[in-house]
Amino acid sequence: FLGGSVTIEKLLAAGPLGNPGKSPRDKLQGITVEAAIDGVSLPYPGLKRPMEDISASVSLRNKVLRVSKIPGRVGRGRLPGLNATVSGLPVAASYELTADAALDVNETLGIVSSAVKSSGAMGKFLSRSEAHGEMRVKAEASGSLKNGLSAAAYSATAEVTGGSFAYRGLPLKL
């Protein structure tokens, strides 16, 4: 967490929260939280620079966590929209996620390259590659958080504009 602010706009605890006989799920029933995140920067593995200018609206109400309106920047890329909903907290949590991003193709190639071991064939191929252009990504996912992150359903589209790719000086224009 590198700067920015988090403002708690509303915090409400209603009902007998201290009842030791209640399950964790029942204890969340009476809690409402509304918060605003503004101008936050977050480091992320594989990125040379942090994700920047992240702002969001966060709410927890009736055991449903919503994070919405998350614009930000990743290097030269933009994150115009990210929305997430987690329901059934804390026991049987399920999630829905939508994302919209415009990413620099070469920076994305660098992230993928750093995630792949450099000793393998794919790492060798990626280390000799260079790409340019913008990639627009729209994605949706939903699933369960009960036993870790699992996607029951997902879809994504990616469109590259102004793209070019070079491998050891062999150019390919898209």
XYZ file of C-alpha atoms in Angstrom:
174
model
C 0.000 0.000 0.000
C 1.907 3.016 -1.282
C -0.012 6.181 -0.512
C -3.530 7.304 -1.201
C -6.361 7.288 1.297
C -9.095 5.057 2.654
C -12.093 6.797 4.206
C -14.669 4.928 6.282
C -17.910 6.637 5.361
C -20.219 4.447 7.437
C -19.657 1.828 10.134
C -22.691 0.252 11.751
C -22.845 -2.704 14.142
C -26.374 -3.745 15.075
C -27.590 -6.660 17.149
C -25.883 -8.907 19.717
C -22.479 -9.312 18.040
C -20.766 -10.772 21.110
C -22.913 -13.906 21.425
C -20.361 -16.768 21.599
C -22.974 -19.258 20.394
C -23.421 -17.490 17.061
C -21.649 -18.777 13.988
C -19.209 -16.421 12.190
C -21.770 -16.126 9.394
C -24.469 -14.903 11.793
C -22.116 -12.385 13.429
C -21.653 -10.576 10.085
C -25.404 -10.107 9.660
C -25.487 -6.910 11.724
C -22.388 -5.246 10.280
C -22.475 -2.528 7.617
C -19.340 -0.826 6.318
C -19.046 1.696 3.516
C -15.640 3.010 2.494
C -13.996 5.039 -0.260
C -10.501 4.303 -1.559
C -8.832 7.198 -3.384
C -5.518 7.457 -5.225
C -3.994 4.260 -3.817
C -0.903 2.659 -5.362
C -0.247 -1.058 -4.915
C 2.881 -3.048 -5.790
C 2.138 -6.258 -7.697
C 4.504 -9.178 -8.416
C 5.762 -9.057 -11.993
C 5.149 -5.323 -12.453
C 8.109 -2.958 -12.549
C 5.896 -0.100 -11.373
C 2.962 -0.327 -8.973
C -0.677 -0.171 -10.002
C -1.463 3.517 -9.493
C -4.366 5.929 -9.001
C -6.693 3.181 -7.805
C -9.997 4.429 -6.483
C -12.995 2.371 -5.420
C -16.213 2.216 -3.506
C -16.337 -0.650 -0.982
C -19.352 -1.849 0.981
C -20.167 -4.757 3.276
C -23.871 -5.165 3.970
C -25.967 -8.277 4.733
C -22.941 -10.575 4.302
C -22.286 -9.221 0.784
C -19.000 -7.444 -0.031
C -19.067 -5.161 -3.086
C -16.095 -3.399 -4.624
C -16.980 -1.182 -7.554
C -15.824 1.617 -9.776
C -12.169 0.699 -9.657
C -10.267 2.781 -12.205
C -6.495 2.875 -12.117
C -3.292 2.652 -14.157
C -0.822 -0.167 -14.743
C 2.314 1.265 -16.361
C 1.101 2.751 -19.640
C -2.151 0.786 -19.387
C -5.509 1.843 -17.950
C -8.031 -0.008 -15.828
C -11.289 1.796 -16.629
C -13.495 -0.608 -14.724
C -13.317 -3.458 -12.256
C -16.262 -4.622 -10.174
C -16.397 -7.492 -7.696
C -19.129 -8.947 -5.502
C -18.553 -11.603 -2.837
C -21.685 -13.026 -1.212
C -22.325 -15.652 1.444
C -19.547 -14.387 3.719
C -17.695 -15.780 5.504
C -18.565 -19.495 5.196
C -19.885 -20.267 1.691
C -18.494 -17.307 -0.193
C -19.119 -17.022 -3.920
C -17.910 -14.253 -6.193
C -18.664 -12.403 -9.413
C -16.013 -10.287 -11.111
C -16.101 -8.053 -14.196
C -13.051 -6.276 -15.578
C -12.281 -3.870 -18.388
C -8.679 -2.932 -19.149
C -6.580 -1.295 -21.868
C -3.043 -2.628 -21.542
C 0.273 -1.929 -23.240
C 1.130 -5.114 -25.145
C 4.896 -4.966 -24.482
C 4.411 -4.398 -20.728
C 1.969 -7.332 -20.660
C 4.529 -9.477 -22.505
C 7.077 -8.496 -19.822
C 4.714 -9.568 -17.023
C 4.104 -12.928 -18.704
C 7.858 -13.333 -19.329
C 8.660 -12.772 -15.665
C 6.027 -15.345 -14.661
C 7.549 -18.024 -16.928
C 10.829 -19.687 -15.969
C 13.611 -18.338 -18.166
C 15.238 -21.771 -18.547
C 12.322 -23.348 -20.442
C 11.513 -23.074 -24.142
C 8.672 -20.623 -23.520
C 10.916 -18.409 -21.382
C 13.579 -18.419 -24.075
C 11.008 -17.517 -26.746
C 9.526 -14.702 -24.667
C 12.933 -13.270 -23.732
C 13.702 -12.823 -27.453
C 10.335 -11.256 -28.241
C 9.158 -7.676 -28.401
C 5.621 -6.416 -28.975
C 3.865 -3.080 -29.349
C 0.292 -1.860 -29.396
C -2.691 -1.728 -27.088
C -4.720 -4.685 -25.904
C -8.302 -4.093 -24.775
C -9.493 -6.855 -22.422
C -13.027 -7.470 -21.158
C -13.493 -10.354 -18.745
C -16.074 -11.893 -16.437
C -15.659 -14.652 -13.872
C -17.751 -16.229 -11.148
C -17.181 -19.080 -8.753
C -16.586 -20.110 -5.178
C -14.077 -19.025 -2.556
C -14.965 -21.895 -0.226
C -11.848 -23.972 -0.996
C -9.639 -21.323 -2.537
C -10.289 -19.366 -5.712
C -12.098 -21.473 -8.305
C -13.796 -20.202 -11.444
C -17.049 -21.992 -12.226
C -17.699 -19.751 -15.227
C -15.543 -17.257 -17.068
C -15.291 -15.441 -20.374
C -12.864 -12.963 -21.842
C -12.209 -11.091 -25.049
C -8.963 -9.409 -26.036
C -8.479 -7.076 -28.980
C -5.070 -5.787 -30.039
C -4.878 -2.515 -31.985
C -1.778 -0.970 -33.533
C 0.027 -4.211 -32.782
C 3.392 -5.448 -33.926
C 5.506 -8.390 -32.828
C 9.186 -9.087 -33.414
C 11.224 -12.191 -32.669
C 14.963 -11.770 -33.273
C 14.262 -9.006 -35.719
C 11.549 -10.807 -37.710
C 8.661 -8.294 -37.666
C 4.986 -9.225 -37.836
C 2.336 -6.506 -38.054
C -1.230 -7.087 -36.854
